[in-house]
Coordinates of C-alpha atoms in Angstrom, one line a residue:
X683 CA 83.8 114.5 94.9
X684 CA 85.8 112.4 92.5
X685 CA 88.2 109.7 94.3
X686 CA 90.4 107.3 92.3
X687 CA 91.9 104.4 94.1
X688 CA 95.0 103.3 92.4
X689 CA 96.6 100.5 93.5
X690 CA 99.9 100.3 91.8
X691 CA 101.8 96.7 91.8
X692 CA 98.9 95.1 93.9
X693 CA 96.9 92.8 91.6
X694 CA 93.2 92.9 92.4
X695 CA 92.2 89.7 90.2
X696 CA 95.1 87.2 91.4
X697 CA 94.1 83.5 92.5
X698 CA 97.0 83.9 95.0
X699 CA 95.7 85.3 98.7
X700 CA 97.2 88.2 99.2
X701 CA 96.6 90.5 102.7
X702 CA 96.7 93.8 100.4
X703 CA 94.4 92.6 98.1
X704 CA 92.0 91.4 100.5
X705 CA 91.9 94.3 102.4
X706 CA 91.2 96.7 99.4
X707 CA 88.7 94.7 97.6
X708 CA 86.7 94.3 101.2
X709 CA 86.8 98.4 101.8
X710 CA 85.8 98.7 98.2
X711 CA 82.4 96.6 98.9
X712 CA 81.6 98.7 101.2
X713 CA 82.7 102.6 99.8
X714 CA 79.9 101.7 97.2
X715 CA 77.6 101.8 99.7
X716 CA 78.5 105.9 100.2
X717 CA 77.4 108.6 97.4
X718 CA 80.4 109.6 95.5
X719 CA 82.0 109.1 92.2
X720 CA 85.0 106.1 93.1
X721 CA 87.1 105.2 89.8
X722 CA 89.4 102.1 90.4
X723 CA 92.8 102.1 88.6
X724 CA 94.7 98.6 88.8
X725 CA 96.2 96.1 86.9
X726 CA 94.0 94.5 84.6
X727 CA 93.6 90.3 85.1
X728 CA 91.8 89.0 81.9
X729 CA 88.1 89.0 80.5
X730 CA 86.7 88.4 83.8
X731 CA 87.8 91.5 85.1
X732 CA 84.3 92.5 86.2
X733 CA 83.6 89.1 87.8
X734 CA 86.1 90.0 90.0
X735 CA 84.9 93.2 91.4
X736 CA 80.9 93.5 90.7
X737 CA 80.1 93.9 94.1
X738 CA 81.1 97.6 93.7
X739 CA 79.9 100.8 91.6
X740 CA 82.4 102.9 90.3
X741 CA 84.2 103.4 87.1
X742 CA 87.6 100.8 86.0
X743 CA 90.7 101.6 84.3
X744 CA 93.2 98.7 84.0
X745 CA 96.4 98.7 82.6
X746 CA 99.0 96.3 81.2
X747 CA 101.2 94.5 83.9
X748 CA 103.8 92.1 84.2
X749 CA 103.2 90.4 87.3
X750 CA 106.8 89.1 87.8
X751 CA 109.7 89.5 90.1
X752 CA 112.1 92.3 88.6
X753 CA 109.4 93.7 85.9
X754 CA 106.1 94.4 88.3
X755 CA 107.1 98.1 89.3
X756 CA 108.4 99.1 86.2
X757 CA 105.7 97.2 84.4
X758 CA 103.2 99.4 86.5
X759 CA 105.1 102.8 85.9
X760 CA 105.0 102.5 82.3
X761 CA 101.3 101.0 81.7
X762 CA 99.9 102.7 84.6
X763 CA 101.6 106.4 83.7
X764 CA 99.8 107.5 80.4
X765 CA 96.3 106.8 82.2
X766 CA 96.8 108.6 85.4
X767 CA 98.1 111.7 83.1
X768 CA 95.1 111.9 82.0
X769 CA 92.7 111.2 85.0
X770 CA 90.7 113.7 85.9
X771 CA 89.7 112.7 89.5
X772 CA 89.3 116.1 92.8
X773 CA 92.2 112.9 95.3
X774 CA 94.0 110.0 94.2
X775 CA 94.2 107.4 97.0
X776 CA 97.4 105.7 96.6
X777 CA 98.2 102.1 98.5
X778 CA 101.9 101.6 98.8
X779 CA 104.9 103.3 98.3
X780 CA 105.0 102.3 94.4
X781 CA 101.5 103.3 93.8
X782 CA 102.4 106.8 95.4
X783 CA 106.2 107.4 93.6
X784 CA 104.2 107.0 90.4
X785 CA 101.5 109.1 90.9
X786 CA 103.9 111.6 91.8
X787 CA 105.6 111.1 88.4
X788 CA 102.1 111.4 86.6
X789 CA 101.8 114.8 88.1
X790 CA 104.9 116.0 87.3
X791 CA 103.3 115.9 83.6
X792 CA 100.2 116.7 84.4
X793 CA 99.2 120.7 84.2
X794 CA 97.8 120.3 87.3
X795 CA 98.6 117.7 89.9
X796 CA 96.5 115.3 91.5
X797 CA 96.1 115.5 95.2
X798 CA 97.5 112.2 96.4
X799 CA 96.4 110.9 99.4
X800 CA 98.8 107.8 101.1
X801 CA 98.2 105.1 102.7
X802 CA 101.8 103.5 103.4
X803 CA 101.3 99.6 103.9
X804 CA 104.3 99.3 106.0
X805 CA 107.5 101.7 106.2
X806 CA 111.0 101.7 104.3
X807 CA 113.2 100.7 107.3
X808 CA 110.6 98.7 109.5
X809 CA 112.9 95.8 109.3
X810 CA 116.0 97.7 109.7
X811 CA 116.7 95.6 113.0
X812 CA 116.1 92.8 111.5
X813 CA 118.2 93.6 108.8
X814 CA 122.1 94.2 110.4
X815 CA 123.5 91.3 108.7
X816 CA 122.3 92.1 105.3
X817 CA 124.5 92.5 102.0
X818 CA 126.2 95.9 101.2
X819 CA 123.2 95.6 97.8
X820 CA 120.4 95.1 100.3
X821 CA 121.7 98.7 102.5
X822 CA 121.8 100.7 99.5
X823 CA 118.6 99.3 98.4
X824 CA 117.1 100.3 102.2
X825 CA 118.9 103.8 101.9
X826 CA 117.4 104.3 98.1
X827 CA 113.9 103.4 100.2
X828 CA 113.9 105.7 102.2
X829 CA 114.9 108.9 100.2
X830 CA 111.7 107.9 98.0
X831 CA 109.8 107.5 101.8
X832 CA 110.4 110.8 102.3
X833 CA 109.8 112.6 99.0
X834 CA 106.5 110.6 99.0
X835 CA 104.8 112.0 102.5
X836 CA 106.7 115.5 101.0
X837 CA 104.2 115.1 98.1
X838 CA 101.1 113.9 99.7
X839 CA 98.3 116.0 100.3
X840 CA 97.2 113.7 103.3
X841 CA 98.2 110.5 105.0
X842 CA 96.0 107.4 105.6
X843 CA 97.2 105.0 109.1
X844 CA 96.2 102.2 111.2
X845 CA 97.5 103.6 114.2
X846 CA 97.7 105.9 116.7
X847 CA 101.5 104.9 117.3
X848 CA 101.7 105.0 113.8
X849 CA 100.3 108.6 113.4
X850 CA 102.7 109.8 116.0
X851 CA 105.8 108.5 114.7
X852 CA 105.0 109.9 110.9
X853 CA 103.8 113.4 112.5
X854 CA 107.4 113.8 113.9
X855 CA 109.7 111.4 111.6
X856 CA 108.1 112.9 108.6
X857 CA 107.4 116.5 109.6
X858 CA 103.8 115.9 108.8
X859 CA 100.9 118.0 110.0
X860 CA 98.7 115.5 112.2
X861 CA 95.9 117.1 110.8
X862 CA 96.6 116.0 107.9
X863 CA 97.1 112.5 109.2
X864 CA 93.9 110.3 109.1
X865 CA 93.2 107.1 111.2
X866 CA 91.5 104.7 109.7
X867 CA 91.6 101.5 111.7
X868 CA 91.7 98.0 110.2
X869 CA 88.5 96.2 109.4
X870 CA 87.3 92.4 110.0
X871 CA 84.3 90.5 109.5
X872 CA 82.6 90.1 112.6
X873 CA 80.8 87.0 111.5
X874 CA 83.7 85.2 111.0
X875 CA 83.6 83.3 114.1
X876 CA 82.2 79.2 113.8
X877 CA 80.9 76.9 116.5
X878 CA 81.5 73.4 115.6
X879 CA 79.5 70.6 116.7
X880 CA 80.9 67.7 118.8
X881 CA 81.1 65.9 115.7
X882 CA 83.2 68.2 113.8
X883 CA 85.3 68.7 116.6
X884 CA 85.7 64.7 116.7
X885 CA 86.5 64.3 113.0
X886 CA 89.0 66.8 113.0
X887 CA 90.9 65.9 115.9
X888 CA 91.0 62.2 114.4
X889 CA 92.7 63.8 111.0
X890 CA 95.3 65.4 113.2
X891 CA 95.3 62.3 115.2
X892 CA 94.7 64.6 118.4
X893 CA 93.2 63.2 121.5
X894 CA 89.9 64.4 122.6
X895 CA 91.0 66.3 125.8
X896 CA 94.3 68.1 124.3
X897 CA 94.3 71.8 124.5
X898 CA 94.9 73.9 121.3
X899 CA 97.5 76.0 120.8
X900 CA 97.7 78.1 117.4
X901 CA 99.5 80.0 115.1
X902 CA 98.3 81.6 112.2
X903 CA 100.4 83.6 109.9
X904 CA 103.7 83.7 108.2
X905 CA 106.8 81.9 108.9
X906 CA 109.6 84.4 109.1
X907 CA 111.9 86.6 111.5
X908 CA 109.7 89.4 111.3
X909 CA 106.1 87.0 112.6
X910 CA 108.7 85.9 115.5
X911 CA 108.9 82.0 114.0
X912 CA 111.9 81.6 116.0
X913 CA 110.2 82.5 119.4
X914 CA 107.5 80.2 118.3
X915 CA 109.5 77.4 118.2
X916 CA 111.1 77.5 121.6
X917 CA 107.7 78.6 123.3
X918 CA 106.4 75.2 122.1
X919 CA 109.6 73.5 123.2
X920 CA 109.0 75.1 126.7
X921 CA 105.3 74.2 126.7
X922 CA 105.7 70.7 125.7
X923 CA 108.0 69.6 128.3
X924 CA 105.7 71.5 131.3
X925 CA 102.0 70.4 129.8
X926 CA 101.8 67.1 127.9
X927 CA 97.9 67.5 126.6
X928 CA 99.0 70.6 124.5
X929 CA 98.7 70.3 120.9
X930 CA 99.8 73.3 118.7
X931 CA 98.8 73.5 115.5
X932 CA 100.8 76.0 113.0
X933 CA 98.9 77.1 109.9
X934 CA 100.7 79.2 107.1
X935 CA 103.9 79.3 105.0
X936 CA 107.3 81.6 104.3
X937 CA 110.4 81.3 104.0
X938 CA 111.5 79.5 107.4
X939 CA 109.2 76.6 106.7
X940 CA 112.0 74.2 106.6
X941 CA 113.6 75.8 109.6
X942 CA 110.0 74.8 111.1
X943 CA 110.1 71.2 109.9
X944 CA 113.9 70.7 110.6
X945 CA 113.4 71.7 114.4
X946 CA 109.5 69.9 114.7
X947 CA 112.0 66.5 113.6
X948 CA 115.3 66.9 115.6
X949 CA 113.3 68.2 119.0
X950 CA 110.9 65.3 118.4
X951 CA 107.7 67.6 118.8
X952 CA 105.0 64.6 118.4
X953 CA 102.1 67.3 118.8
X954 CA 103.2 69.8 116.6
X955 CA 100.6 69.9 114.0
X956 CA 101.9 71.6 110.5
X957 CA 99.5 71.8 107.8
X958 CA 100.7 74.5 105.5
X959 CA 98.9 77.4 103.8
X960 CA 95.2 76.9 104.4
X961 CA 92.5 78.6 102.5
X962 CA 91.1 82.1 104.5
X963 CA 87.6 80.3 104.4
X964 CA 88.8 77.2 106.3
X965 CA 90.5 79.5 108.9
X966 CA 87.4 80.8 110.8
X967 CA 86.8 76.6 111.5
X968 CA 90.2 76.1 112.7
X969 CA 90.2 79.2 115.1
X970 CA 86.9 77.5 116.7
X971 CA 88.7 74.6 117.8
X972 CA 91.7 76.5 119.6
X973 CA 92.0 76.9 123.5
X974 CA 95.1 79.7 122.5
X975 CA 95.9 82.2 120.4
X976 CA 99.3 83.5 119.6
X977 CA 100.7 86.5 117.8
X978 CA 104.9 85.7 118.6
X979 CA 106.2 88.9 116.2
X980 CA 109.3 90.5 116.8
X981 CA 109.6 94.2 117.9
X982 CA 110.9 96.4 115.2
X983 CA 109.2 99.5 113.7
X984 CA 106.5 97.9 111.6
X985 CA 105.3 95.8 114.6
X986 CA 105.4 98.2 117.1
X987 CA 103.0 101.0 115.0
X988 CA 100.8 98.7 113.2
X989 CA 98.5 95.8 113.8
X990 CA 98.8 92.4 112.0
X991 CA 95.3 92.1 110.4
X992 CA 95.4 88.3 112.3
X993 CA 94.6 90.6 115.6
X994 CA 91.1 91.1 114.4
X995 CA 90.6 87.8 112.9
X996 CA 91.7 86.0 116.3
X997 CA 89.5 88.9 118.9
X998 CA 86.4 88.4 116.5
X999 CA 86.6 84.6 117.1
X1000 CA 86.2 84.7 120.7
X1001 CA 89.5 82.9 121.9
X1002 CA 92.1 84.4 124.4
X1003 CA 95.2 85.4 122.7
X1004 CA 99.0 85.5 123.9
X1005 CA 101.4 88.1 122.8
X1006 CA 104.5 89.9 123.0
X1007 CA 103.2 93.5 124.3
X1008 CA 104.1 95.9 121.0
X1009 CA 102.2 99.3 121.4
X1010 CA 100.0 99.1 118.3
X1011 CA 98.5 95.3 119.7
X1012 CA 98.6 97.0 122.9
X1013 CA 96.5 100.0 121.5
X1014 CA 93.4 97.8 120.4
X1015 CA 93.6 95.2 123.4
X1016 CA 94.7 97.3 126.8
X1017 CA 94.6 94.4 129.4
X1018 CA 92.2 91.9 127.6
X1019 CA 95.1 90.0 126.5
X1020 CA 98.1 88.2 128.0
X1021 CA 100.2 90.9 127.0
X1022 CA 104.3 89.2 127.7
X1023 CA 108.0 90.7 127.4
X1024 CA 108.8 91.1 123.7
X1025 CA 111.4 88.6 121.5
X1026 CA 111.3 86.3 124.7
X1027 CA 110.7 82.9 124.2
X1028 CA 110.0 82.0 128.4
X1029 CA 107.9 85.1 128.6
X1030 CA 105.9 83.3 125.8
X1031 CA 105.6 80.0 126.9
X1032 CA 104.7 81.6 130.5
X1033 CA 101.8 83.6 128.9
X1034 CA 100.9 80.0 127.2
X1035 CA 101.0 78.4 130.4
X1036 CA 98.8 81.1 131.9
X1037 CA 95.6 80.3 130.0
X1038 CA 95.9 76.6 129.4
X1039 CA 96.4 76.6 133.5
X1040 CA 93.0 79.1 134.1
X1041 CA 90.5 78.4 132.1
X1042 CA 88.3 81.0 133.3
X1043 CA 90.6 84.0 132.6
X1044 CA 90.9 82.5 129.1
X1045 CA 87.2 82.4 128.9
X1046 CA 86.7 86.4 130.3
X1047 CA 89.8 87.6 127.6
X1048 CA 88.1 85.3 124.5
X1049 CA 84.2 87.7 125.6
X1050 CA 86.2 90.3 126.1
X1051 CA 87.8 90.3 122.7
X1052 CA 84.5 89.9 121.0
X1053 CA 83.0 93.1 122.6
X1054 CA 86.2 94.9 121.5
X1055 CA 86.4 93.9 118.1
X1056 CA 82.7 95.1 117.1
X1057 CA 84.3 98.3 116.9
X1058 CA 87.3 96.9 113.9
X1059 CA 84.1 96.0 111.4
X1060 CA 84.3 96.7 107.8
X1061 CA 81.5 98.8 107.8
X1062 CA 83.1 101.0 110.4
X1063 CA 86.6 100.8 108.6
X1064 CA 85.2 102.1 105.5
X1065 CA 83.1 104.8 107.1
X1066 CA 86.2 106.4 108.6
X1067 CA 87.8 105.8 105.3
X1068 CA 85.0 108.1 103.2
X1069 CA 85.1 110.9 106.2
X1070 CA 88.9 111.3 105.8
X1071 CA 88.3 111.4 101.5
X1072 CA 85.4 114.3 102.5
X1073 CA 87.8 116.4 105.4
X1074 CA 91.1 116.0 103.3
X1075 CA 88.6 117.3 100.2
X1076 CA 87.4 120.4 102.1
X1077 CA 90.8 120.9 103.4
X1078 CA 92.5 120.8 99.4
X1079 CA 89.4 122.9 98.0
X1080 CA 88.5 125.3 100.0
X1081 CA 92.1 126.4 100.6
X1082 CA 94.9 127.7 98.8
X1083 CA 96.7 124.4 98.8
X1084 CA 95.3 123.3 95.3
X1085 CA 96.4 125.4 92.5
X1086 CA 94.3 124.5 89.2

């Protein structure tokens, strides 16, 4: 069985932390560890290129790319193209929607096609709702979207998502056999969780100029509309004027960052704690000292079908966790979390409230979450992954589906 993974616009080798590109290199290390012939096809990044990704085995094709706004998927289509004409691979595993249209232009040159299989990270209008008041070029753009959406699962020999919810919703939007529709949950690195000594503790709570006795409440994640900022904001509000010895600390970056700092200053939030974009290594030490975790997205499409990979991260470090109740959080969690009414700043600060005041429920959720995250390892993930490459195989070659 020949698999290539071709990741489109997704640069493998960037300094910059990306969520995609974690996620892919992570289920690369551990495909190698299965016995089958994996050829990677991404951007190339420089002479270091094997530096980058020698903790795999399989065969690399790069490509020229222009990793700038306005030139990265045409960049990709013309570089990329003339290689995967010529690929001779039994599935082609594409991430993304561009990595998938292009493929499907390949083939149209090829003799014979390649079986693509696609894994859609995230869906043409899953911020449709959060998207009314956008410009007339922004529509079209959405419309043009979702035309290519739907020639793309048209094309694809089998489907690759995180969700049941997700699964569900593609099966009927799509007109997709389910059986052709593979779950393959999200992975996480179970040993990701830290205990700091009193000392540590100490030392960083005098940096952040936090008293001793102050309970933790954190964010971790992007600042936008979409990660439920605004909802954030007013939970704190709430919290702060009900509990006095809460501190919240808010680690991350996007585009409502000054809308952050603006309402921090004019609300005079004293123990609101804003330290930016942190590193993913320093993250596992800052989730230790929390007392609350808190995943404030709004409900739309993309939050209701898929998990935000800071789900895993948070249950794996043992800490309660506070949420608005979307189905796919709800589908990993069941009643081991303070599940709360969505896009509702009260219910929020209520679900807040609920663990700082009961320490031992928060105690019970935080074991809980560890038991149920054992079964979100990367090991797992990427064991689910190479069963759905052999079942959509022996579904493309020992049918008619596959002509040449």
């Amino acid at each position: 069985m020949k698999v290539a993974i071709f990741t489109g616009t997704i640069v493998l080798g960037q300094k910059e932390y990306d969520v995609r590109r974690a996620y892919i290199l992570e289920r690369l290390k551990y495909l190698s560890n299965y016995n089958f012939n994996l050829c990677l096809v991404t951007p190339e990044t420089g002479s270091d290129e094997n530096k980058t990704y020698n903790h795999t085995k399989y065969n690399l094709y790069t490509y020229k790319f222009k990793n700038r706004n306005g030139f990265k998927s045409l960049s990709a289509m013309v570089f990329s193209i003339p290689g995967l004409v010529r690929l001779d691979c039994d599935l082609i595993h594409c991430y993304s929607h561009q990595a998938a249209l292009i493929a499907i232009l390949a083939n149209f040159i090829r003799k014979s096609k390649n079986p693509i299989l696609f894994e859609p990270m995230g869906l043409a209008e899953e911020e449709d709702r959060l998207n009314k008041k956008s410009s007339i070029k922004i529509s079209l753009l959405m419309r043009f979207n979702k035309l290519i959406e739907k020639t793309i699962f048209k094309e694809s020999y089998g489907i690759i998502v995180y969700t049941h919810a997700l699964k569900k919703y593609i099966s009927k939007k799509f007109h997709v056999d389910e059986n052709r529709i593979y779950i393959v949950p999200h992975g996480v690195n179970l040993n990701i969780s830290y205990k700091p000594d009193k000392t540590e503790r100490h030392n960083i709570f005098s940096k952040l100029n936090i008293r001793d006795n102050n309970k933790i409440v954190m964010y971790v994640g992007s600042l936008s509309e979409l990660h439920g900022t605004p909802h954030l904001m007013e939970a704190i509000k709430e919290v702060t004027i009900r509990r006095r010895d809460t501190t919240f600390i808010i680690l991350g970056s996007g585009i409502l960052e000054k809308n952050v700092n603006k309402f921090i200053s004019i609300n005079k939030l004293t123990n609101v704690f804003y330290p930016g974009l942190i590193s993913s290594k320093e993250i596992p030490f800052y989730l230790s000292i929390a007392d609350v975790l808190v995943i404030p997205h709004s409900r739309c499409l993309q939050t209701e079908l898929d998990q935000p990979t800071k789900l895993f991260e948070y249950l794996s470090s043992g800490k309660p966790i506070v949420s608005f109740d979307l189905k796919a959080i709800a589908e990993v969690v069941g009643e081991n979390a303070i599940l709360v009414k969505p896009d509702s700043s009260k219910a929020l600060a209520e679900g807040i409230l609920t663990l700082l005041n009961n320490e031992r429920l928060a105690k019970e959720l935080g074991e809980k979450g560890k038991e149920i995250v054992k079964k979100y390892s990367w090991e797992e993930s990427a064991r689910q992954q190479y069963e759905a490459y052999k079942n959509l195989y022996h579904q493309i070659y020992n049918s008619d589906q596959h002509a040449g």
